[in-house]
Coordinates of C-alpha atoms and ligand atoms in Angstrom, one line a residue:
M762 CA 229.2 113.2 0.6
D763 CA 228.5 113.4 -3.1
T764 CA 230.1 110.6 -5.1
A765 CA 231.1 110.6 -8.7
A766 CA 228.0 108.5 -9.3
D767 CA 225.8 111.2 -7.7
I768 CA 227.4 113.9 -9.9
T769 CA 226.9 111.8 -13.1
A770 CA 223.2 111.2 -12.2
M771 CA 222.5 114.8 -11.4
R772 CA 224.3 116.0 -14.6
R773 CA 222.1 113.6 -16.6
A774 CA 219.0 115.1 -14.9
I775 CA 220.1 118.6 -15.8
T776 CA 220.6 117.5 -19.4
L777 CA 217.1 115.9 -19.4
A778 CA 215.6 119.1 -17.9
A779 CA 216.9 121.2 -20.9
R780 CA 214.8 119.1 -23.3
G781 CA 211.7 120.9 -21.8
L782 CA 213.0 124.4 -22.6
G783 CA 210.4 126.4 -24.4
S784 CA 207.4 124.1 -23.8
T785 CA 206.8 124.0 -20.0
S786 CA 205.9 127.6 -19.2
P787 CA 204.5 128.7 -16.9
N788 CA 206.2 125.7 -15.2
P789 CA 209.9 125.2 -14.7
V790 CA 212.1 122.8 -16.7
V791 CA 212.9 119.8 -14.4
G792 CA 214.8 116.5 -15.0
C793 CA 214.9 113.4 -12.8
V794 CA 217.0 110.3 -12.7
I795 CA 216.4 107.3 -10.4
T796 CA 219.3 104.9 -9.6
D797 CA 219.2 101.6 -7.7
A798 CA 221.5 100.7 -4.8
A799 CA 224.3 99.7 -7.2
G800 CA 224.1 103.1 -8.9
A801 CA 222.4 101.8 -12.1
V802 CA 219.8 104.0 -13.7
V803 CA 216.4 102.4 -13.4
G804 CA 214.3 105.4 -14.6
E805 CA 214.5 108.9 -15.9
G806 CA 212.2 111.6 -17.2
F807 CA 211.7 115.3 -17.6
H808 CA 208.8 117.7 -17.4
Q809 CA 207.6 118.1 -21.0
R810 CA 204.7 120.5 -20.9
A811 CA 202.6 122.4 -18.4
G812 CA 199.6 120.3 -17.3
G813 CA 201.6 117.1 -18.1
P814 CA 203.3 114.8 -15.6
H815 CA 206.2 116.2 -13.6
A816 CA 209.7 114.8 -14.2
E817 CA 209.6 112.7 -11.0
V818 CA 206.4 111.0 -12.2
H819 CA 207.9 110.1 -15.6
A820 CA 211.0 108.7 -13.9
L821 CA 209.0 106.7 -11.3
R822 CA 206.8 105.2 -14.1
A823 CA 209.9 104.2 -16.0
A824 CA 211.4 102.6 -12.8
G825 CA 208.3 100.8 -11.7
D826 CA 209.0 98.5 -8.8
L827 CA 212.7 99.2 -9.0
A828 CA 212.1 102.6 -7.5
R829 CA 211.7 101.0 -4.0
G830 CA 214.8 101.7 -1.9
S831 CA 216.5 103.7 -4.7
T832 CA 217.8 107.3 -5.0
A833 CA 216.0 110.1 -7.0
Y834 CA 218.1 112.9 -8.4
V835 CA 216.0 115.9 -9.2
T836 CA 217.1 119.3 -10.6
L837 CA 214.5 121.2 -8.6
E838 CA 213.0 120.5 -5.1
P839 CA 210.1 118.1 -5.6
C840 CA 206.8 120.0 -5.4
N841 CA 204.6 119.7 -2.3
H842 CA 201.3 121.0 -3.7
T843 CA 198.4 119.7 -5.8
G844 CA 198.1 121.8 -8.9
R845 CA 197.1 120.3 -12.2
T846 CA 199.0 117.2 -11.1
G847 CA 199.6 115.7 -7.6
P848 CA 202.5 116.5 -5.3
C849 CA 205.7 114.9 -6.4
A850 CA 206.9 114.5 -2.7
Q851 CA 204.0 112.1 -2.1
A852 CA 204.6 110.3 -5.4
L853 CA 208.2 109.7 -4.3
L854 CA 207.1 108.5 -0.9
A855 CA 204.5 106.2 -2.3
A856 CA 207.1 104.6 -4.6
G857 CA 209.3 103.8 -1.7
I858 CA 212.3 106.1 -2.7
S859 CA 214.7 106.1 0.2
R860 CA 217.0 109.0 -0.8
V861 CA 216.3 112.2 -2.7
V862 CA 219.0 114.5 -3.9
Y863 CA 217.9 117.8 -5.4
A864 CA 219.9 120.7 -6.8
V865 CA 217.9 123.9 -6.3
G866 CA 215.2 124.7 -3.7
D867 CA 211.8 125.7 -5.1
P868 CA 211.3 129.5 -4.6
N869 CA 207.6 129.2 -5.5
P870 CA 205.8 129.8 -2.2
Q871 CA 202.9 127.5 -3.3
A872 CA 205.1 124.6 -4.2
T873 CA 208.0 124.7 -1.7
G874 CA 208.4 122.4 1.2
G875 CA 208.7 119.1 -0.7
G876 CA 212.2 118.5 0.9
D877 CA 210.8 118.9 4.4
T878 CA 207.8 116.6 3.7
L879 CA 210.2 113.9 2.5
R880 CA 212.5 114.3 5.4
A881 CA 209.6 114.2 7.9
A882 CA 208.6 110.8 6.4
G883 CA 212.1 109.4 6.9
V884 CA 213.6 109.9 3.5
R885 CA 217.3 111.0 3.3
V886 CA 217.2 114.4 1.6
E887 CA 220.2 116.3 0.3
Q888 CA 220.1 119.7 -1.4
G889 CA 222.6 121.6 -3.5
L890 CA 224.4 119.1 -5.7
L891 CA 225.4 120.9 -9.0
A892 CA 223.1 123.8 -7.9
D893 CA 224.9 126.4 -10.1
E894 CA 224.5 124.2 -13.2
A895 CA 220.8 123.4 -12.5
E896 CA 220.1 127.1 -11.6
A897 CA 221.6 128.2 -15.0
G898 CA 219.5 125.6 -16.8
N899 CA 216.4 126.9 -15.2
A900 CA 217.4 130.6 -15.2
A901 CA 214.3 131.9 -17.0
W902 CA 211.8 130.3 -14.7
L903 CA 213.7 131.0 -11.5
T904 CA 214.2 134.7 -12.5
S905 CA 210.5 135.0 -13.3
V906 CA 209.5 133.6 -9.9
R907 CA 212.0 135.8 -8.0
L908 CA 211.3 139.0 -9.9
G909 CA 207.7 138.6 -10.9
R910 CA 208.5 139.3 -14.6
P911 CA 209.7 137.3 -17.5
Y912 CA 213.4 136.6 -18.0
V913 CA 214.8 138.8 -20.8
L914 CA 217.5 137.6 -23.2
W915 CA 218.7 140.1 -25.7
K916 CA 220.2 138.6 -28.9
Y917 CA 221.9 140.4 -31.8
A918 CA 224.0 139.6 -34.8
A919 CA 226.9 142.0 -35.6
T920 CA 230.0 142.5 -37.5
L921 CA 233.3 142.3 -35.7
D922 CA 233.2 146.1 -35.5
G923 CA 229.8 145.9 -33.7
R924 CA 227.5 147.0 -36.6
I925 CA 224.1 145.4 -37.1
A926 CA 223.4 146.9 -40.5
A927 CA 225.2 148.8 -43.2
A928 CA 224.9 152.6 -43.7
D929 CA 222.2 152.0 -46.3
A930 CA 220.2 149.9 -43.8
T931 CA 220.9 146.6 -45.6
S932 CA 221.6 143.8 -43.1
R933 CA 220.9 140.4 -44.7
W934 CA 222.9 138.4 -43.9
I935 CA 225.6 139.5 -41.5
T936 CA 226.1 136.1 -39.9
S937 CA 226.3 132.6 -41.3
P938 CA 223.5 130.0 -41.9
E939 CA 224.9 128.1 -38.9
A940 CA 224.5 131.1 -36.6
R941 CA 221.0 131.9 -38.0
A942 CA 220.0 128.2 -37.3
D943 CA 221.2 128.7 -33.8
V944 CA 218.9 131.7 -33.4
H945 CA 216.0 129.4 -34.2
R946 CA 217.0 127.3 -31.2
L947 CA 216.9 130.4 -29.0
R948 CA 213.5 131.2 -30.4
A949 CA 212.3 127.6 -29.7
E950 CA 213.5 127.9 -26.1
A951 CA 211.7 131.3 -25.5
D952 CA 208.1 131.8 -24.7
A953 CA 208.0 135.1 -26.6
V954 CA 210.1 136.8 -29.3
L955 CA 210.0 140.6 -29.3
V956 CA 211.1 143.3 -31.8
G957 CA 210.6 147.0 -32.1
S958 CA 208.6 148.8 -34.8
G959 CA 211.9 149.9 -36.6
T960 CA 212.8 146.2 -37.2
A961 CA 209.2 145.3 -38.2
R962 CA 209.3 148.2 -40.7
T963 CA 212.7 147.5 -42.2
D964 CA 212.9 143.7 -42.2
D965 CA 209.2 142.5 -42.1
P966 CA 210.5 139.5 -39.9
Q967 CA 208.3 136.4 -39.5
L968 CA 209.8 135.6 -36.0
G969 CA 208.8 132.0 -36.0
V970 CA 210.9 128.9 -35.3
R971 CA 212.0 127.1 -38.5
G972 CA 214.0 124.0 -39.0
I973 CA 213.5 122.4 -35.6
D974 CA 211.2 119.4 -35.5
G975 CA 208.5 119.5 -32.8
A976 CA 209.5 123.0 -31.6
T977 CA 206.9 125.0 -29.7
Q978 CA 206.3 128.3 -31.5
P979 CA 206.9 131.3 -29.3
L980 CA 204.4 134.1 -29.0
R981 CA 205.5 136.9 -31.4
V982 CA 205.4 140.4 -30.1
V983 CA 206.1 143.7 -31.9
V984 CA 206.1 147.0 -30.0
D985 CA 204.5 149.4 -32.5
T986 CA 203.4 152.5 -30.4
N987 CA 201.3 154.2 -33.1
A988 CA 200.2 151.0 -34.9
A989 CA 202.1 152.3 -37.9
A990 CA 204.7 149.7 -38.7
V991 CA 202.9 146.4 -38.9
K992 CA 200.6 146.4 -41.9
P993 CA 198.0 143.8 -43.0
G994 CA 199.9 141.0 -44.7
A995 CA 203.0 141.5 -42.6
R996 CA 204.8 138.1 -42.1
V997 CA 204.5 138.4 -38.3
L998 CA 200.7 138.1 -38.7
D999 CA 200.8 134.8 -40.6
A1000 CA 199.2 131.7 -39.0
T1001 CA 202.3 129.9 -37.8
A1002 CA 202.2 131.3 -34.2
P1003 CA 200.2 133.7 -32.1
T1004 CA 201.1 137.3 -32.3
L1005 CA 200.6 140.5 -30.3
I1006 CA 201.1 144.0 -31.6
A1007 CA 201.6 146.2 -28.6
V1008 CA 200.2 149.7 -29.3
A1009 CA 199.4 152.8 -27.3
E1010 CA 196.0 153.1 -25.7
D1011 CA 195.0 155.7 -28.3
A1012 CA 196.6 154.2 -31.4
P1013 CA 194.5 153.7 -34.5
A1014 CA 194.7 149.9 -34.8
G1015 CA 191.6 149.1 -36.8
H1016 CA 193.7 147.5 -39.6
L1017 CA 195.1 144.8 -37.2
P1018 CA 193.4 141.6 -36.1
V1019 CA 191.4 142.5 -32.9
D1020 CA 192.9 139.6 -30.9
A1021 CA 196.4 140.6 -31.8
V1022 CA 196.2 144.1 -30.4
L1023 CA 197.6 144.6 -26.9
R1024 CA 196.9 148.2 -25.7
L1025 CA 199.5 149.6 -23.3
P1026 CA 200.3 152.9 -21.7
R1027 CA 203.0 155.0 -23.2
A1028 CA 206.3 155.2 -21.3
A1029 CA 206.2 157.8 -18.5
T1030 CA 209.5 159.2 -19.7
G1031 CA 211.1 158.7 -23.1
P1032 CA 209.6 157.4 -26.4
G1033 CA 207.5 154.4 -27.0
L1034 CA 205.5 152.1 -24.7
D1035 CA 205.9 151.4 -21.0
L1036 CA 208.2 148.3 -21.0
D1037 CA 207.4 147.4 -17.4
V1038 CA 203.7 147.1 -18.2
L1039 CA 204.5 145.2 -21.3
L1040 CA 206.5 142.6 -19.3
E1041 CA 203.8 142.5 -16.7
A1042 CA 201.1 141.8 -19.4
L1043 CA 203.3 139.0 -20.9
H1044 CA 203.9 137.5 -17.5
T1045 CA 200.1 137.5 -16.8
R1046 CA 199.8 135.5 -20.1
G1047 CA 202.2 132.8 -18.8
V1048 CA 205.3 134.1 -20.6
R1049 CA 208.3 133.3 -18.4
S1050 CA 211.1 134.2 -21.0
V1051 CA 211.4 136.8 -23.7
L1052 CA 213.9 136.8 -26.5
V1053 CA 214.5 140.5 -27.5
E1054 CA 215.7 140.4 -31.1
G1055 CA 216.3 144.1 -31.4
G1056 CA 216.7 146.4 -33.0
P1057 CA 219.2 148.6 -31.2
T1058 CA 216.7 151.2 -30.1
L1059 CA 214.5 148.8 -28.3
A1060 CA 217.5 146.9 -26.9
G1061 CA 218.8 150.2 -25.6
A1062 CA 215.5 150.8 -23.8
F1063 CA 215.7 147.4 -22.1
V1064 CA 219.3 147.9 -21.0
A1065 CA 218.4 151.4 -19.7
A1066 CA 215.5 149.9 -17.7
G1067 CA 217.8 147.3 -16.2
K1068 CA 215.7 144.5 -17.7
V1069 CA 218.3 142.5 -19.6
D1070 CA 219.2 139.3 -17.8
K1071 CA 221.4 137.7 -20.5
V1072 CA 223.1 138.9 -23.8
V1073 CA 223.8 136.6 -26.7
G1074 CA 225.9 138.3 -29.4
Y1075 CA 226.7 136.5 -32.7
L1076 CA 229.9 138.1 -34.1
A1077 CA 230.7 137.7 -37.8
P1078 CA 234.3 138.1 -39.1
V1079 CA 233.0 141.0 -41.3
L1080 CA 233.8 144.7 -41.2
L1081 CA 231.5 147.5 -42.2
G1082 CA 233.0 150.7 -40.7
A1083 CA 229.7 152.5 -40.9
G1084 CA 226.1 151.7 -40.0
P1085 CA 224.1 151.4 -36.7
A1086 CA 225.8 149.8 -33.6
A1087 CA 224.2 146.8 -32.0
L1088 CA 223.0 148.9 -29.1
A1089 CA 221.6 152.4 -29.3
D1090 CA 221.3 154.8 -26.4
A1091 CA 221.0 153.0 -23.1
G1092 CA 221.2 156.0 -20.8
I1093 CA 224.9 155.5 -20.2
S1094 CA 226.9 158.7 -20.8
T1095 CA 230.2 158.0 -19.0
I1096 CA 232.5 155.0 -18.7
S1097 CA 232.0 154.7 -14.9
R1098 CA 228.3 153.9 -15.6
A1099 CA 229.1 151.3 -18.3
L1100 CA 227.1 148.1 -17.8
R1101 CA 229.8 145.5 -17.1
L1102 CA 229.1 141.9 -18.1
D1103 CA 230.6 138.5 -17.2
V1104 CA 231.1 136.3 -20.2
T1105 CA 229.7 132.8 -19.4
E1106 CA 230.4 131.2 -22.8
T1107 CA 232.1 131.7 -26.1
V1108 CA 231.5 129.2 -28.9
A1109 CA 232.5 129.1 -32.6
I1110 CA 229.3 128.6 -34.7
G1111 CA 230.4 128.0 -38.3
P1112 CA 232.7 131.0 -39.2
D1113 CA 231.1 133.2 -36.4
L1114 CA 231.5 133.5 -32.7
R1115 CA 228.7 133.3 -30.2
V1116 CA 229.4 135.2 -27.0
T1117 CA 227.0 134.8 -24.0
A1118 CA 227.2 137.2 -21.1
V1119 CA 225.2 138.2 -18.0
P1120 CA 225.3 141.5 -16.1
A1121 CA 228.2 141.3 -13.6
A1122 CA 227.3 141.3 -9.9
P1123 CA 227.9 144.8 -8.5
A1124 CA 231.5 145.2 -7.2
P1125 CA 231.8 145.2 -3.4
V1126 CA 232.1 148.7 -2.0
R1127 CA 235.7 149.2 -1.1
K1128 CA 236.4 150.9 2.2
G1129 CA 238.6 153.9 2.3
N1130 CA 237.7 155.3 -1.2
Ligands
LIG1520 N1 221.6 142.4 -36.8 C1 220.7 142.3 -35.8 O1 220.8 141.6 -34.8 C2 219.4 143.1 -35.9 C3 218.3 142.7 -35.2 C4 217.1 143.5 -35.3 C5 217.1 144.6 -36.1 N2 218.2 144.9 -36.8 C6 218.2 146.1 -37.6 O2 217.9 147.2 -36.8 C7 217.3 148.2 -37.5 C8 216.1 148.7 -36.8 O3 216.4 149.1 -35.5 P1 215.8 150.4 -34.8 O4 216.7 150.7 -33.7 O5 215.6 151.4 -35.9 O6 214.4 150.0 -34.4 P2 213.9 148.9 -33.3 O7 214.7 148.9 -32.1 O8 213.5 147.7 -33.9 O9 212.5 149.6 -32.9 C9 212.5 150.8 -32.1 C10 211.2 151.4 -32.1 O10 210.3 150.6 -31.2 C11 209.3 151.5 -30.7 N3 209.2 151.4 -29.3 C12 208.0 151.1 -28.6 N4 208.2 151.2 -27.3 C13 209.6 151.4 -27.1 C14 210.4 151.6 -26.0 N5 209.9 151.6 -24.7 N6 211.7 151.9 -26.1 C15 212.2 152.0 -27.4 N7 211.5 151.8 -28.5 C16 210.2 151.5 -28.4 C17 209.7 152.9 -31.1 O11 209.0 153.3 -32.2 P3 207.4 153.7 -32.1 O12 207.3 154.3 -30.7 O13 207.2 154.7 -33.2 O14 206.7 152.5 -32.3 C18 211.2 152.8 -31.5 O15 211.6 153.7 -32.4 C19 217.0 147.6 -38.9 O16 218.0 148.1 -39.8 C20 217.2 146.1 -38.7 O17 217.6 145.5 -39.8 C21 219.4 144.2 -36.8

């Protein structure tokens, strides 16, 4: 039976795990809290970067001898394999932990089995405490393991009537400084930030993280099929972060830095590049989460391909009445085919509203229809 103390400790572990967002790929974010028999916290830690110690090891180091006979709360099943660091299941055993509570089972076939190893060695093991919360906190990594492609978050900023620019294409700034600062947090949590050639041409965005101390800069990616939008001197090519300009295999890209050019096949149907191959190429480079920052044409292509895992819309109390909508054609022509979403959060950010939503699970088929 989970006690209030169990829940408090696991919630703290989930909070700790979130501190690793954006800097652990290709590894998951993980948090760990160790409590003694009286329920007092004797050690805690989180996985900070790939190749560095896992959360359990940080927490065990902090606990020292106090780990013996204590309980470890971990957001993800302790790993069972030797990668760049040793298996955490063994580290927990060696430290004399007597009970392990983890939230989510490890779906990675190479690392799973830590729970069984601990159980076989006589440790009390429980799974599933606050699993939904822990799963949400690790959604990017879990999705990438389960689907074999990066997690895709589409973000946009729009007026209350759903426009992302005015009729004359001016768009700075629809939302408030507070909302724009929040976008930098999303960038810091993502492994890669992606825009289409239309946005590169119109806005010349820099796409880096600004205003967050110690943030890991994401890989910046522009899909520019004909290598025509990103010119030498474009802000996205500055030195603050690595950049890839995805272009077609036959595009004339001699004006771009050689190591920034990613050649991809064109889409089999429709305009532009093959987005599946793009996601595969990014996944191969260790990218586990992609923040798609638009514009509407590219976002529409991702929605049409069924590759949007989460939507974050910043809505400003502003009306325009004309100008492009947040989402262009997504291959949906009738209301029965609309992509239904579940809202998971609404938050006021300065004068604006941030709405977070995920695709709704398909409705169960009703008999008799
Ligand atoms: N408020 C906001 O949140 C926000 C965010 C971003 C942009 N914007 C605004 O949006 C406008 C630009 O949007 P946009 O819709 O014109 O352009 P976009 O979505 O930024 O870029 C679309 C272009 O990307 C290229 N592309 C490559 N592969 C593709 C694929 N598989 N599917 C779709 N496109 C692919 C295509 O051009 P090529 O094939 O020729 O390369 C396509 O025309 C600007 O006014 C900008 O200010 C607003």
